[in-house]
Coordinates of C-alpha atoms and ligand atoms in Angstrom, one line a residue:
X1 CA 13.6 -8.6 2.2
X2 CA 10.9 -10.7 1.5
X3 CA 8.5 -7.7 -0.5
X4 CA 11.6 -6.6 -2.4
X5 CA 11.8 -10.1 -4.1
X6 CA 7.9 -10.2 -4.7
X7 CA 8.7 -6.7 -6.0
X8 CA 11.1 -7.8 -8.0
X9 CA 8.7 -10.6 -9.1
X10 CA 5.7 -8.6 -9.5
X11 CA 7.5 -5.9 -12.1
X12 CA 8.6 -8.8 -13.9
X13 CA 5.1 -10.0 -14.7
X14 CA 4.2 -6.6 -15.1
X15 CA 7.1 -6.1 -17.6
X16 CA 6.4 -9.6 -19.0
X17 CA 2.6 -8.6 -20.3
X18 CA 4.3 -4.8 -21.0
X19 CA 1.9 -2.4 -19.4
X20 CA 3.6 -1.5 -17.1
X21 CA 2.9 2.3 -17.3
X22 CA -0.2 2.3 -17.6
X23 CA -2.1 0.0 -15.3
X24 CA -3.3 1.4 -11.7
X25 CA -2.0 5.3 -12.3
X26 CA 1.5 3.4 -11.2
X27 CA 4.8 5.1 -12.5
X28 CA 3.3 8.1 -14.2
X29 CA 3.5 8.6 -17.8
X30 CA 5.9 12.2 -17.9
X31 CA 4.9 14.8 -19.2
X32 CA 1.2 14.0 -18.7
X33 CA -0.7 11.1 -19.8
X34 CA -1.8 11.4 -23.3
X35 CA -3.6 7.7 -23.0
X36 CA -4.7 6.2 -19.8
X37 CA -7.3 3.5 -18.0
X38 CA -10.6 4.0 -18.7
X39 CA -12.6 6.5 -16.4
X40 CA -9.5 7.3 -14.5
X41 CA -8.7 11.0 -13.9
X42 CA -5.1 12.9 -14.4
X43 CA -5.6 16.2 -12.6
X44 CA -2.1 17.9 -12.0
X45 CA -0.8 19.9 -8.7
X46 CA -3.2 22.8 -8.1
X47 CA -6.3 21.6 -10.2
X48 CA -9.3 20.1 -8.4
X49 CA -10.3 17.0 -7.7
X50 CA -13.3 14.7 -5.9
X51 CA -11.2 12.2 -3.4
X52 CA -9.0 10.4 -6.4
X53 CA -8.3 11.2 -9.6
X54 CA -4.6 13.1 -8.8
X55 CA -1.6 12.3 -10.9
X56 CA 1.0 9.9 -9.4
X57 CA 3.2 12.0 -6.6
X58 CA 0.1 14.1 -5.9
X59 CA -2.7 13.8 -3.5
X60 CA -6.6 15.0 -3.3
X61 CA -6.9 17.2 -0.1
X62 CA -9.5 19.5 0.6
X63 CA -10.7 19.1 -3.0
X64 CA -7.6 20.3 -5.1
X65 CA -4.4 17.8 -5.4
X66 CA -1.5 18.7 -4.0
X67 CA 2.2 17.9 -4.1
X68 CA 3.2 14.7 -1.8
X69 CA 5.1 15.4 1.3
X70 CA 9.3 14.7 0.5
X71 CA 10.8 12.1 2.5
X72 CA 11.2 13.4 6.3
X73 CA 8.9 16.4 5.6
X74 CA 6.3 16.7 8.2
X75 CA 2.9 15.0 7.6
X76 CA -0.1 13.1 9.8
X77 CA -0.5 9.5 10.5
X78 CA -4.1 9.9 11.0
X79 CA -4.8 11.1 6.8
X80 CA -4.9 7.9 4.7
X81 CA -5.9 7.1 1.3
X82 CA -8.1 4.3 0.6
X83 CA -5.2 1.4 0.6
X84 CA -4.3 2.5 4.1
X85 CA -1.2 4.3 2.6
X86 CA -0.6 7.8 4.1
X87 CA -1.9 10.6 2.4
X88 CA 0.7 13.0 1.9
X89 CA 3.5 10.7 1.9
X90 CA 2.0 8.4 -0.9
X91 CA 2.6 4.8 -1.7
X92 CA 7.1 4.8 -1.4
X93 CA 6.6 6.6 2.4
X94 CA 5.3 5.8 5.8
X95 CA 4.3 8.4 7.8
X96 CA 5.7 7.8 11.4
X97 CA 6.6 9.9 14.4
X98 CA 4.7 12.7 12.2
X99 CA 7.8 12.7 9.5
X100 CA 7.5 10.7 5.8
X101 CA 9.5 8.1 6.3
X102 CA 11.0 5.0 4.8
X103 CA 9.2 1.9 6.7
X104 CA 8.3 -1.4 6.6
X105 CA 12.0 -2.9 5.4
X106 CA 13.3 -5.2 8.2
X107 CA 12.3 -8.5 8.4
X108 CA 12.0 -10.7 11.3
X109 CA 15.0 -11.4 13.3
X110 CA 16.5 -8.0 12.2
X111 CA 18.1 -5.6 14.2
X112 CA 15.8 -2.4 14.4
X113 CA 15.5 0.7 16.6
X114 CA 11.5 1.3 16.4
X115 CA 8.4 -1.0 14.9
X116 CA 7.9 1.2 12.2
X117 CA 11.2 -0.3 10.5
X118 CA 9.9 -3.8 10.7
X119 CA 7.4 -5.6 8.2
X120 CA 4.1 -6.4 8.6
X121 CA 2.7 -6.8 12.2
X122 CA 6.3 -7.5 13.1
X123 CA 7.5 -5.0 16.8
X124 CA 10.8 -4.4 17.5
X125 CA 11.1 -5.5 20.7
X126 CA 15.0 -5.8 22.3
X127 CA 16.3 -4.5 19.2
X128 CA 15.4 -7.0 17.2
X129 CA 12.1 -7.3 14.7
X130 CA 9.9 -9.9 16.6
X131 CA 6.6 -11.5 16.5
X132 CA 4.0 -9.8 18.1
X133 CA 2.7 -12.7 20.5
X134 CA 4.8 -15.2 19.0
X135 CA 2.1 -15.6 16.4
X136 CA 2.2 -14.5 12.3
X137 CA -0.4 -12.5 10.6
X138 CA 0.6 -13.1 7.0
X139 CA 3.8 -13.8 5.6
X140 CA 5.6 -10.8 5.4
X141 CA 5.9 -11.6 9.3
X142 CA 8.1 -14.7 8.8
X143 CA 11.9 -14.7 7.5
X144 CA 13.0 -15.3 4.2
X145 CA 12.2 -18.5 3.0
X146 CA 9.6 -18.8 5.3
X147 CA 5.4 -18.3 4.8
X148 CA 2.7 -17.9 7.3
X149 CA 1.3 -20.8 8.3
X150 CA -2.8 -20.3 8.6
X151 CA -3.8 -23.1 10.6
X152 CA -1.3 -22.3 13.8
X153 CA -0.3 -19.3 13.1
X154 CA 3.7 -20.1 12.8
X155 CA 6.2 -19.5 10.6
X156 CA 7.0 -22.6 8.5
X157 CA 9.7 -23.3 5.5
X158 CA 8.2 -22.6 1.8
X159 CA 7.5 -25.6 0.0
X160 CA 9.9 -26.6 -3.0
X161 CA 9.3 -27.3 -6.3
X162 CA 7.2 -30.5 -6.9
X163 CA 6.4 -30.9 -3.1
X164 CA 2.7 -31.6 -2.5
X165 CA 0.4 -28.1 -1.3
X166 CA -2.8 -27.0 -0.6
X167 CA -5.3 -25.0 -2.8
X168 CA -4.9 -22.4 -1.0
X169 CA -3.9 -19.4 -3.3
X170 CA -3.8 -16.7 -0.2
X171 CA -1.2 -18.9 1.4
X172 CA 2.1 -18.4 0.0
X173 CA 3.5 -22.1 1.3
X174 CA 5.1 -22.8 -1.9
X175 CA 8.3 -20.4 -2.7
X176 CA 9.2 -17.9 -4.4
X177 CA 8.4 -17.9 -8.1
X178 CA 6.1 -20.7 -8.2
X179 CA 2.3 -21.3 -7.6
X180 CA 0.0 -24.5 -6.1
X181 CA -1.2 -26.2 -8.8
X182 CA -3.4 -29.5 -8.6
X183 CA -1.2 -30.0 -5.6
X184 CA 2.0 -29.7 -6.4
X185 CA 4.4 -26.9 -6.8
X186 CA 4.6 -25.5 -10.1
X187 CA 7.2 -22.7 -11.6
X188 CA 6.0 -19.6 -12.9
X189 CA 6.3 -19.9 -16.7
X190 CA 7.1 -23.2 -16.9
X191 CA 4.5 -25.0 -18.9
X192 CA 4.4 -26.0 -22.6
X193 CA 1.7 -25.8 -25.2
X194 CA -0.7 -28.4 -24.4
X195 CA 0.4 -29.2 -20.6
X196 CA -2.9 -29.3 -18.5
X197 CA -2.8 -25.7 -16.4
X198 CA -6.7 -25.2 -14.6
X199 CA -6.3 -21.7 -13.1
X200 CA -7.3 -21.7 -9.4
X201 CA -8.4 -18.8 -7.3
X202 CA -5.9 -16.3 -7.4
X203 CA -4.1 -17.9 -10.6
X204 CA -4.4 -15.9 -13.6
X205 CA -4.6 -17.2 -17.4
X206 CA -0.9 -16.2 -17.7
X207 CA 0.9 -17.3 -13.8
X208 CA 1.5 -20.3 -15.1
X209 CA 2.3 -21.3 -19.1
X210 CA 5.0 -20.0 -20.9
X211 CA 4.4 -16.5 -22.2
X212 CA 7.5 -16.2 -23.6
X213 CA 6.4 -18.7 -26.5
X214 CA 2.9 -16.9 -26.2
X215 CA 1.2 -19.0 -24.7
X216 CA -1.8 -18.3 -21.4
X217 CA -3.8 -20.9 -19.8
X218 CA -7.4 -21.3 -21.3
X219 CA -9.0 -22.1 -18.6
X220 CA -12.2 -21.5 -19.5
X221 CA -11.6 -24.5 -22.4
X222 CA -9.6 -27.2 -23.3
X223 CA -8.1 -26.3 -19.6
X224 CA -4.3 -26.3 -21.0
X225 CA -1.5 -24.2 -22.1
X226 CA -2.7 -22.6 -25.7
X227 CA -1.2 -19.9 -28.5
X228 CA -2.5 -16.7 -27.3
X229 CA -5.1 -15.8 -29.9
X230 CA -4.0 -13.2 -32.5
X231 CA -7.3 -11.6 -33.1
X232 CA -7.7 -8.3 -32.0
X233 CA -11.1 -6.3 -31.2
X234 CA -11.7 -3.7 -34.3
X235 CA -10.7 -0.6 -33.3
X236 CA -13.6 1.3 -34.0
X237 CA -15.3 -0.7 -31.1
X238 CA -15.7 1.6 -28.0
X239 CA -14.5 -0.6 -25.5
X240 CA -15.7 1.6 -22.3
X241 CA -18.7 -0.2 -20.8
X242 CA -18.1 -2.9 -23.1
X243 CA -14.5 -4.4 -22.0
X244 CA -12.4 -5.9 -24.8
X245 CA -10.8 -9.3 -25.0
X246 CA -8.4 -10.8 -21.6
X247 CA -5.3 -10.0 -24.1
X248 CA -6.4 -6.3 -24.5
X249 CA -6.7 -3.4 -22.3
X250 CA -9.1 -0.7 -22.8
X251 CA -7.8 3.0 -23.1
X252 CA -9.7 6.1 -23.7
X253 CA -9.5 8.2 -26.6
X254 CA -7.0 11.1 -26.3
X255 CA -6.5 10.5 -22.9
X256 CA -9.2 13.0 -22.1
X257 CA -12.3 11.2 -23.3
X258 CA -14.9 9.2 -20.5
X259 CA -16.9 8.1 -23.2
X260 CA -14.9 6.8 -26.0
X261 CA -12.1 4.0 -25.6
X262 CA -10.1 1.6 -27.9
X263 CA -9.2 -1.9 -27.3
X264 CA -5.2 -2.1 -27.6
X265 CA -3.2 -5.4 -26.8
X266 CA -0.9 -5.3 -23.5
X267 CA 0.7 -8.9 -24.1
X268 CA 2.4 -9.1 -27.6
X269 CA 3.1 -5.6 -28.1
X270 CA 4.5 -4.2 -31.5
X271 CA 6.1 -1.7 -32.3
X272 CA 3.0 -0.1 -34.1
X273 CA 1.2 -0.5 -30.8
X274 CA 3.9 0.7 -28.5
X275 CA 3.9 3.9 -30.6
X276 CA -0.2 4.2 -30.1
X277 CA 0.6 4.1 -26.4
X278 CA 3.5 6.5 -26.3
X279 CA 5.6 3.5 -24.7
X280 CA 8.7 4.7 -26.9
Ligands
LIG1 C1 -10.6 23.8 2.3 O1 -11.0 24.7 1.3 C2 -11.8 25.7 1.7 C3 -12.3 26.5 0.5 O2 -11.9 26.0 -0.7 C4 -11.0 26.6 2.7 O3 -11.9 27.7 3.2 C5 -10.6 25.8 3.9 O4 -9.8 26.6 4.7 C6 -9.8 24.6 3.4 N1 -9.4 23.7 4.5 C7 -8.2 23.3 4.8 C8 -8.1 22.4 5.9 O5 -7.3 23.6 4.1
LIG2 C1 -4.3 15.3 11.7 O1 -5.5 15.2 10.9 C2 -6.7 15.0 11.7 C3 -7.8 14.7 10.8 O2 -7.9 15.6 9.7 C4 -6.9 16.3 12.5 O3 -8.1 16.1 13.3 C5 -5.7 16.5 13.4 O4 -5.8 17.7 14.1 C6 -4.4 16.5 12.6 N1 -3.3 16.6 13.5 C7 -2.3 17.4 13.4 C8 -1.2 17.3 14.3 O5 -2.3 18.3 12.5
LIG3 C1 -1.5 -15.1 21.7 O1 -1.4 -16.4 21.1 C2 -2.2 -17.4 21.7 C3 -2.0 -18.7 20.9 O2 -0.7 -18.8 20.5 C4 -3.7 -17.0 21.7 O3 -4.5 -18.0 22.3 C5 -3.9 -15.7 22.3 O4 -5.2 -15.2 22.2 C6 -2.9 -14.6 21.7 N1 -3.0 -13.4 22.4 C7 -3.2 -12.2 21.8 C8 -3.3 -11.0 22.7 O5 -3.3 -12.1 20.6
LIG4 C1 2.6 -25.6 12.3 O1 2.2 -26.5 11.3 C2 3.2 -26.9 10.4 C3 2.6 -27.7 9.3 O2 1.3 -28.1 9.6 C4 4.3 -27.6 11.2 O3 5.3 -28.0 10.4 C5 4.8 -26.7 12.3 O4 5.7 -27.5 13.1 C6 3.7 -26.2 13.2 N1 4.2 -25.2 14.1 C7 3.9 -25.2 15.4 C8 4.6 -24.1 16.2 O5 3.0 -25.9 15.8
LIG5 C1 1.9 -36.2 -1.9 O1 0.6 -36.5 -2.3 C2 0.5 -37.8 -2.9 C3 -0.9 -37.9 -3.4 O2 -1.9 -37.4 -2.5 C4 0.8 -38.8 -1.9 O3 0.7 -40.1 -2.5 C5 2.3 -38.6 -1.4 O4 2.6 -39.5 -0.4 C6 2.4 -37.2 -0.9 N1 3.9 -36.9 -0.6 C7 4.3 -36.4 0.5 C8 5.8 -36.2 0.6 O5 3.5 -36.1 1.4
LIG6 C1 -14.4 -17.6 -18.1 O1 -15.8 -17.7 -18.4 C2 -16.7 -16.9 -17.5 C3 -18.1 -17.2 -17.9 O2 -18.3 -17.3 -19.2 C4 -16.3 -15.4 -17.7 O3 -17.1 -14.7 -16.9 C5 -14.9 -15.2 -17.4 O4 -14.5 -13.9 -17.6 C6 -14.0 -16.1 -18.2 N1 -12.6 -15.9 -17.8 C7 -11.6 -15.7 -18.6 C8 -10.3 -15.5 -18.0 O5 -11.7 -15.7 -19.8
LIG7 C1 -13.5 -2.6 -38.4 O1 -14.8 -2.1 -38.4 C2 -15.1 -1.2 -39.5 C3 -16.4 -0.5 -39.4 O2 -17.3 -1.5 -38.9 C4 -14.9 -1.9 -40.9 O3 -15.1 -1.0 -41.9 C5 -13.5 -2.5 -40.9 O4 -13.3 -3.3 -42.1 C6 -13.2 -3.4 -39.7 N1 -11.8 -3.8 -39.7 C7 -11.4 -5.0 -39.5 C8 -9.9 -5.2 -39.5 O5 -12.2 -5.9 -39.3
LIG8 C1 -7.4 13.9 -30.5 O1 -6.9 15.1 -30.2 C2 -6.5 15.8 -31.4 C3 -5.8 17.1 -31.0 O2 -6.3 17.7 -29.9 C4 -7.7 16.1 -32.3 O3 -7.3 16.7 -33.5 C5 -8.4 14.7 -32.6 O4 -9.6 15.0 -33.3 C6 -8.7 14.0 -31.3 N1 -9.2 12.7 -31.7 C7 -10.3 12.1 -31.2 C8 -10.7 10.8 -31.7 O5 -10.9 12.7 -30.3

């Protein structure tokens, strides 16, 4: 259950830097968004729409979005969105043997009844979810514990903390919770003010330091764990085109304006700001 724990994980960052409902049309704001990203679009059930730009739990078809398809309602494998998700059954469904169904939630090694169950490019093959030519794709092929060994293609234990790694962001070989840096294993979170933290490919300026003491990792500087500056862009800056500071996300005016956006900060958030967003 390998995507359930980097779940797990990934709503814990997301929680962490407290955007959570607003980033990437995710969870949708209920009722409808008052303030979202930038340029993105909120059309409802019923109103029209060029490709994207539905709400969450709708879908653009035929220029208008429409209601997702429920779990086992009938839908077809051959309409995906961009991601490769179906269509009609959205981001939580598959859509196999033409019903919306859940997918993609055995691991290798357990028991299954068709590949559609099994993770990744995982087959069930004697009951059991196997590896397609005895060879992984990515990690969500291997068991728990386990990560996807580029170079031959096997399934081989995650590193532990502290134990020498490659570069390699892409490669999960160190476990669970913690990230290659300079070579070794390193927890997520776990470095103080001043401890040297380069980001690497695929590390961002918070994967690393502790954000809980509000710190990020300025990479682009001194190269170590620092206070998260408290300066914040003026609000009467319109931040669309323009982009606001890495501790601030930019969201437009109203929630209906394409033009007009304001700079608002998505790490330390008060209660003042909170209110702004309509998180409480
Ligand atoms: C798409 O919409 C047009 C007009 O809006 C309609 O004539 C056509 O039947 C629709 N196609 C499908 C597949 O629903
Ligand atoms: C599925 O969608 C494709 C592409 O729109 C279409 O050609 C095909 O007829 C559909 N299949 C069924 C069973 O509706
Ligand atoms: C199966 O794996 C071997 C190496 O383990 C590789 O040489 C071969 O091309 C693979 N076959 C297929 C069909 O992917
Ligand atoms: C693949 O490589 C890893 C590390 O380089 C090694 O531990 C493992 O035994 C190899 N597996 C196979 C099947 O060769
Ligand atoms: C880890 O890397 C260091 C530095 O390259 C090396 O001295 C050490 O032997 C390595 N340890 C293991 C267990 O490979
Ligand atoms: C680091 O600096 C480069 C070049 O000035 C800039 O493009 C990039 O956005 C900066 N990255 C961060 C995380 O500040
Ligand atoms: C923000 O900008 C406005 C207009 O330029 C200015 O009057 C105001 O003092 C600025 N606020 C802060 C906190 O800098
Ligand atoms: C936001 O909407 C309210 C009510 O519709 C309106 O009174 C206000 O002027 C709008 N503010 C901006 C900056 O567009």
């Amino acid at each position: 259950m390998k995507t359930i724990f980097n779940s797990i994980l990934l709503i814990v960052i997301v929680l962490v830097i407290g955007s959570i409902r607003l980033s990437n049309g995710e969870p949708p704001p209920s009722p409808p968004c008052k303030l979202y990203n930038a340029g993105a679009k909120c059309q409802l059930a019923g109103q029209p729409c060029e490709n994207e730009g539905c709400i969450y739990g709708t879908h653009c078809f035929n220029g208008t979005c429409v209601k997702n398809t429920e779990l086992n309602g009938k839908c077809n494998a051959t309409l995906k969105d961009k991601e490769g998700n179906s269509l009609e059954c959205g981001s939580l469904f598959g859509c196999a043997n033409q019903k919306c169904t859940i997918e993609q939630y055995l691991e290798n090694g357990d028991a299954c009844t068709d590949s559609y169950q099994c993770l990744g490019t995982l087959e069930c093959t004697g009951g059991k979810c196997t590896l397609k030519n005895n060879t992984c794709k990515d990690s969500n092929d291997c068991p728990y514990d386990h990560y996807c060994n580029e170079k031959n293609h096997s399934c081989t234990p995650e590193l532990a903390l502290g134990d020498n790694c490659t570069q390699k962001s892409q490669v999960r070989e160190c476990r669970l919770g913690s990230r290659c840096l300079n070579g070794k294993c390193v927890a997520y979170f776990s470095l103080k003010e001043g401890d040297p933290c380069l980001w690497t490919e695929g590390i961002t300026i918070f994967d690393l330091c502790d954000i809980e003491l509000g710190l990020y990792c300025d990479g682009n500087g001194t190269k170590k764990c620092e206070k998260i500056p408290s300066s914040a862009t003026n609000e009467s800056v319109n931040c669309i085109g323009l982009g606001c500071n890495p501790f601030e996300k930019c969201y437009c005016v109203n929630g209906s304006s394409t033009t007009k956006g304001t700079c608002h900060p998505f790490t330390v958030v008060s209660l003042e700001d909170r209110t702004k967003l309509s998180l409480v």
